Amino acid sequence: MRVDEVFDLISSINALNGSEIVPLYMATNRVVAKDIIATRTLPAFDNSALDGYAFAYADIKNPLKIKGTILAGDKNNYQIGPNECYKIMTGAIFPKGADTVVMIENEKLDKNGDLIVPLDTPPNNARKITGEEIKSGKLLLSKNSTLTPANIMLLAAQGVSYVNVIKKPKIAIFSSGNEIYEPWDSCDTLSVYNANGFGIMSALSQNGFESEYKGVLKDQISTIKEALESCINYDIIITSGGASKGEADYMSEVLDLLGFKMLFNSIDARPAKPTKCYKKGDKFIFVLPGNPMSCLLATYITVLPLTKKLAGFSEFLPQMQIAKFKGSLKFKASRANIVIGTAKNGEFRATNDNIYSPSMIKPISLSNFIYISSIGESGIEDNKEIKIFKIS
């Protein structure tokens, strides 16, 4: 399946049905489960946007008697008459009869201590009018809005302390292979440490998703079947290794036994090609490549988009931008190729001239974007505008 077809497939999948109520301070980057209606008009009263003097613009040419000072939080009623003003602090209630503020930096007093207003002060300057931001009863945030820091502030300004958000997918992660050892174990030189499981968990965590690491699956049908059956309460199960066609790759056989339907059995993009995805009911299983670079690239272009889609994000595909390619590359036109590299100031450069092995980690650790070529494309010329995707 082509990468664009994988993206289309993920786009067709619905978000999880469940929701939960979380404290506002824990809701950043969560997705709103239903429309939120404003219960408080903002601003709730006319007030000053800065420290200065509140006066009637009609009196701008006259000296103004300063009646006193209005502080933020002062709830008393104040009123000015002709040729009067109040010194006013940021956020303080506007006195009746006033409509404009002259900033305190432009303060000028005559010999009688009256305020002289600069004639270039615009009418209604620095006056925040009741309801100019939002009125009670109006839509504040729509369903599927992402709770950015600004949206968190918007809710807090309404007195909201808990918010209903779409539940995050529950995710389990396995690695597989008889040759795999954990970083805390003793590993001989003919075996390898488990890099994949921790890379996948980190990529998920970087994007705000928690996951549970379940350990290394040995290459036995009964072991794999028992482990996957134990994860019935998870929305997404991710394994790495056992994705190719080797004699000891039992994952596909086990998933067939468990009644999972294959959504795709490969991605036409080297080196992430041996990537599979299965579905049963509302549950998804990814079988990612065993090679670390292949595994992490597959995580970026399949696992993370699906996870974000299930969590209700409206923007779930890898972040894309247009950049000019610097240098020149040749590659096989018979397949799509992933070029790893760095983007800066609108330019994209391939890491190490895109010379790497799928088993390597260092090249991708030096990269922050990828380019995915089209089938039939044999290379990229210098200064060509290309579409690149952010990976970290």
Coordinates of C-alpha atoms in Angstrom, one line a residue, residues 73-389:
G73 CA -10.9 44.7 41.7
D74 CA -12.7 47.8 42.9
K75 CA -16.4 47.1 42.5
N76 CA -17.7 50.6 43.5
N77 CA -19.6 52.6 41.0
Y78 CA -17.8 55.7 39.6
Q79 CA -19.0 58.4 37.3
I80 CA -17.5 61.4 35.6
G81 CA -19.1 64.7 34.6
P82 CA -18.0 67.1 32.0
N83 CA -14.3 67.8 31.9
E84 CA -13.5 65.1 34.5
C85 CA -11.5 61.9 34.5
Y86 CA -10.3 59.0 36.7
K87 CA -6.9 57.5 36.9
I88 CA -7.5 53.9 36.1
M89 CA -5.5 50.7 36.3
T90 CA -5.4 47.8 33.9
G91 CA -8.5 45.6 34.3
A92 CA -10.4 48.2 36.4
I93 CA -14.1 48.9 35.8
F94 CA -14.7 51.9 33.5
P95 CA -16.4 54.8 35.1
K96 CA -19.8 55.8 33.7
G97 CA -19.6 58.6 31.2
A98 CA -16.0 57.7 30.1
D99 CA -15.3 56.0 26.8
T100 CA -11.5 56.5 26.2
V101 CA -8.2 55.9 28.0
V102 CA -5.0 58.0 27.6
M103 CA -2.0 55.8 28.5
I104 CA -0.2 56.8 31.6
E105 CA 3.1 57.2 29.6
N106 CA 1.4 60.2 27.9
E107 CA 0.4 61.8 31.2
K108 CA 0.7 65.7 31.2
L109 CA -0.6 67.9 33.9
D110 CA -1.2 71.7 33.8
K111 CA -0.3 74.1 36.6
N112 CA -3.6 73.3 38.3
G113 CA -2.9 69.5 38.3
D114 CA -5.5 68.9 35.6
L115 CA -4.9 66.3 32.9
I116 CA -4.0 67.6 29.4
V117 CA -4.8 64.8 26.8
P118 CA -2.7 64.5 23.7
L119 CA -4.9 65.4 20.7
D120 CA -3.7 62.3 18.8
T121 CA -5.4 60.0 21.3
P122 CA -7.9 57.9 19.3
P123 CA -11.5 57.6 20.5
N124 CA -12.4 54.5 22.5
N125 CA -8.7 53.9 23.0
A126 CA -7.9 51.0 25.4
R127 CA -11.5 50.4 26.3
K128 CA -12.5 46.8 26.5
I129 CA -16.2 46.6 25.9
T130 CA -18.5 44.1 27.6
G131 CA -19.0 41.0 25.5
E132 CA -16.6 42.0 22.7
E133 CA -14.8 38.7 23.0
I134 CA -17.6 36.2 23.8
K135 CA -21.2 36.4 24.9
S136 CA -22.8 34.0 27.3
G137 CA -24.7 31.3 25.4
K138 CA -22.4 31.4 22.4
L139 CA -20.2 28.5 21.2
L140 CA -16.8 28.7 23.0
L141 CA -15.1 25.6 21.7
S142 CA -16.5 23.1 19.2
K143 CA -16.3 19.3 19.5
N144 CA -12.9 18.0 18.4
S145 CA -11.1 21.2 19.2
T146 CA -7.6 20.6 20.5
L147 CA -6.9 22.1 23.9
T148 CA -4.0 24.4 23.2
P149 CA -2.6 26.6 26.0
A150 CA -4.7 29.5 24.6
N151 CA -7.9 27.3 24.7
I152 CA -7.0 26.2 28.3
M153 CA -6.8 29.9 29.2
L154 CA -10.2 30.5 27.5
L155 CA -11.8 27.7 29.6
A156 CA -10.2 29.0 32.8
A157 CA -11.5 32.5 32.1
Q158 CA -15.0 30.9 32.1
G159 CA -14.4 29.3 35.5
V160 CA -14.0 25.8 34.0
S161 CA -11.8 23.5 36.1
Y162 CA -12.7 20.2 34.5
V163 CA -13.3 19.4 30.9
N164 CA -14.8 16.5 29.0
V165 CA -12.3 15.1 26.5
I166 CA -12.1 12.1 24.1
K167 CA -10.4 9.1 25.7
K168 CA -6.9 8.4 24.6
P169 CA -6.2 5.0 23.1
K170 CA -4.9 2.4 25.5
I171 CA -1.7 1.1 24.0
A172 CA 0.4 -2.0 24.6
I173 CA 3.9 -2.5 23.2
F174 CA 5.9 -5.7 22.6
S175 CA 9.2 -6.4 20.9
S176 CA 9.7 -9.9 19.4
G177 CA 12.6 -12.2 18.6
N178 CA 14.7 -14.8 20.3
E179 CA 17.8 -12.6 19.7
I180 CA 16.4 -9.6 21.7
Y181 CA 17.6 -8.7 25.2
E182 CA 16.4 -5.8 27.4
P183 CA 18.8 -2.9 28.1
W184 CA 19.0 -4.0 31.7
D185 CA 20.0 -7.6 30.8
S186 CA 23.4 -9.0 30.0
C187 CA 23.7 -9.3 26.2
D188 CA 26.4 -11.2 24.3
T189 CA 28.0 -9.8 21.1
L190 CA 25.9 -12.1 19.0
S191 CA 22.6 -10.8 20.3
V192 CA 21.0 -7.3 20.3
Y193 CA 19.5 -5.0 22.8
N194 CA 15.8 -4.0 22.5
A195 CA 15.9 -0.5 20.9
N196 CA 12.6 -0.7 19.1
G197 CA 10.2 -0.9 22.1
F198 CA 11.8 2.2 23.7
G199 CA 11.8 4.2 20.5
I200 CA 8.1 3.5 19.9
M201 CA 7.2 4.4 23.5
S202 CA 9.3 7.6 23.2
A203 CA 7.6 8.6 19.9
L204 CA 4.2 8.1 21.5
S205 CA 5.2 10.0 24.7
Q206 CA 6.6 12.9 22.6
N207 CA 3.1 13.2 21.1
G208 CA 1.3 13.1 24.4
F209 CA 0.3 9.4 24.5
E210 CA 1.0 6.9 27.3
S211 CA 1.8 3.3 26.5
E212 CA 2.6 0.1 28.5
Y213 CA 5.6 -2.0 27.6
K214 CA 4.8 -5.7 27.8
G215 CA 8.3 -7.2 27.1
V216 CA 9.9 -9.4 24.5
L217 CA 7.9 -12.0 22.7
K218 CA 9.9 -15.1 21.8
D219 CA 9.3 -16.8 18.4
Q220 CA 6.7 -19.3 19.5
I221 CA 3.1 -19.4 18.3
S222 CA 1.7 -20.3 21.7
T223 CA 3.7 -17.5 23.4
I224 CA 2.6 -14.9 20.9
K225 CA -1.0 -16.0 21.0
E226 CA -1.2 -16.0 24.8
A227 CA 0.4 -12.5 25.0
L228 CA -1.9 -10.9 22.5
E229 CA -5.0 -12.5 24.1
S230 CA -3.9 -11.0 27.4
C231 CA -4.2 -7.5 25.9
I232 CA -7.9 -7.7 25.0
N233 CA -8.5 -4.4 26.9
Y234 CA -6.1 -2.4 24.8
D235 CA -7.1 -0.3 21.7
I236 CA -3.8 -0.5 20.0
I237 CA -1.2 -3.3 20.2
I238 CA 2.2 -2.6 18.7
T239 CA 4.9 -5.2 18.0
S240 CA 8.2 -5.0 16.2
G241 CA 10.0 -7.8 14.5
G242 CA 8.2 -10.7 12.9
A243 CA 6.9 -8.5 10.1
S244 CA 8.8 -10.1 7.1
K245 CA 8.5 -13.5 5.5
G246 CA 11.2 -15.4 7.5
E247 CA 10.5 -19.0 8.6
A248 CA 10.3 -17.9 12.3
D249 CA 7.9 -15.0 11.7
Y250 CA 4.8 -16.2 13.3
M251 CA 2.9 -13.0 14.0
S252 CA 0.7 -13.1 10.9
E253 CA -0.3 -16.7 11.6
V254 CA -1.3 -15.9 15.1
L255 CA -3.3 -12.9 14.1
D256 CA -5.2 -15.0 11.6
L257 CA -6.0 -17.5 14.3
L258 CA -7.3 -14.7 16.5
G259 CA -9.6 -13.4 13.8
F260 CA -7.9 -10.1 13.0
K261 CA -8.4 -8.7 9.5
M262 CA -5.4 -7.3 7.6
L263 CA -5.7 -3.7 6.6
F264 CA -2.4 -3.7 4.8
N265 CA 0.6 -6.1 4.7
S266 CA 3.3 -3.7 3.6
I267 CA 4.0 0.0 2.8
D268 CA 5.5 0.8 -0.5
A269 CA 8.3 3.0 1.0
R270 CA 11.8 1.8 1.7
P271 CA 12.9 1.0 4.4
A272 CA 9.5 0.9 6.2
K273 CA 8.0 -1.6 3.7
P274 CA 7.6 -4.6 6.1
T275 CA 4.9 -3.0 8.1
K276 CA 1.5 -4.6 8.7
C277 CA -1.7 -3.4 10.3
Y278 CA -4.6 -5.6 11.5
K279 CA -8.1 -4.8 12.9
K280 CA -10.7 -6.7 14.8
G281 CA -13.7 -4.8 16.0
D282 CA -12.3 -1.5 17.4
K283 CA -8.9 -2.9 18.1
F284 CA -5.8 -2.4 16.0
I285 CA -2.5 -4.3 15.9
F286 CA 0.7 -3.0 14.2
V287 CA 3.4 -5.4 13.2
L288 CA 6.4 -3.1 12.6
P289 CA 9.8 -4.0 11.1
G290 CA 12.6 -5.4 13.3
N291 CA 15.3 -3.1 11.9
P292 CA 15.4 0.0 14.2
M293 CA 15.3 2.7 11.5
S294 CA 12.5 0.9 9.6
C295 CA 10.6 0.5 12.9
L296 CA 10.8 4.2 13.9
L297 CA 9.9 5.5 10.4
A298 CA 6.9 3.1 10.3
T299 CA 5.9 4.5 13.7
Y300 CA 6.0 8.1 12.4
I301 CA 3.9 7.4 9.2
T302 CA 1.5 4.8 10.5
V303 CA 1.2 4.4 14.3
L304 CA 1.2 8.0 15.3
P305 CA -1.4 9.1 12.7
L306 CA -3.7 6.3 13.7
T307 CA -3.3 7.0 17.4
K308 CA -4.0 10.7 16.9
K309 CA -7.1 9.8 14.8
L310 CA -8.5 7.5 17.5
A311 CA -7.8 10.3 20.1
G312 CA -10.0 12.6 18.0
F313 CA -7.3 15.0 16.6
S314 CA -8.5 16.8 13.5
E315 CA -4.8 17.2 12.4
F316 CA -3.4 13.7 12.7
L317 CA -1.2 13.2 9.7
P318 CA 2.5 14.1 9.9
Q319 CA 3.1 17.8 9.8
M320 CA 3.9 18.8 6.2
Q321 CA 5.8 21.7 4.7
I322 CA 7.4 22.7 1.4
A323 CA 11.1 23.1 1.2
K324 CA 13.9 23.4 -1.3
F325 CA 16.1 20.4 -1.6
K326 CA 19.8 21.1 -1.4
G327 CA 22.1 18.7 -3.1
S328 CA 21.2 15.9 -5.5
L329 CA 20.1 12.3 -5.0
K330 CA 19.5 9.3 -7.1
F331 CA 17.5 6.3 -6.1
K332 CA 15.5 3.4 -7.5
A333 CA 12.5 4.5 -9.5
S334 CA 10.7 1.1 -9.0
R335 CA 9.7 2.0 -5.5
A336 CA 9.0 4.8 -3.1
N337 CA 12.0 5.9 -1.1
I338 CA 12.2 7.6 2.3
V339 CA 14.9 10.3 2.4
I340 CA 15.9 11.2 5.9
G341 CA 17.3 14.7 6.6
T342 CA 17.1 18.0 8.3
A343 CA 15.0 21.1 7.4
K344 CA 16.1 24.6 8.3
N345 CA 15.2 28.0 6.9
G346 CA 13.0 26.4 4.1
E347 CA 15.8 24.1 2.9
F348 CA 16.0 20.3 3.3
R349 CA 19.3 18.4 3.2
A350 CA 19.6 14.6 3.2
T351 CA 21.5 13.1 6.1
N352 CA 24.7 11.5 4.9
D353 CA 23.5 11.7 1.3
N354 CA 20.8 9.3 2.3
I355 CA 23.2 6.5 2.6
Y356 CA 22.1 4.3 5.5
S357 CA 21.1 0.7 6.5
P358 CA 17.6 0.1 7.9
S359 CA 19.4 -1.4 10.9
M360 CA 21.0 1.9 11.8
I361 CA 19.8 4.4 14.4
K362 CA 22.4 7.2 14.3
P363 CA 21.3 8.7 10.9
I364 CA 17.7 9.1 12.0
S365 CA 18.8 10.6 15.3
L366 CA 20.4 13.4 13.3
S367 CA 17.2 14.0 11.2
N368 CA 14.0 15.8 11.8
F369 CA 12.1 15.6 8.5
I370 CA 11.6 13.0 5.8
Y371 CA 10.9 13.1 2.1
I372 CA 8.9 10.3 0.5
S373 CA 9.5 9.9 -3.2
S374 CA 6.9 8.7 -5.7
I375 CA 7.1 5.5 -7.6
G376 CA 8.9 6.2 -10.9
E377 CA 10.9 9.1 -9.4
S378 CA 14.6 8.4 -9.9
G379 CA 16.1 11.3 -7.9
I380 CA 15.9 14.9 -6.7
E381 CA 17.8 17.8 -8.2
D382 CA 19.2 20.8 -6.4
N383 CA 16.7 23.5 -5.5
K384 CA 13.7 21.4 -6.4
E385 CA 10.7 22.2 -4.2
I386 CA 9.5 19.1 -2.4
K387 CA 7.0 18.1 0.2
I388 CA 8.6 17.0 3.5
F389 CA 7.1 15.6 6.7

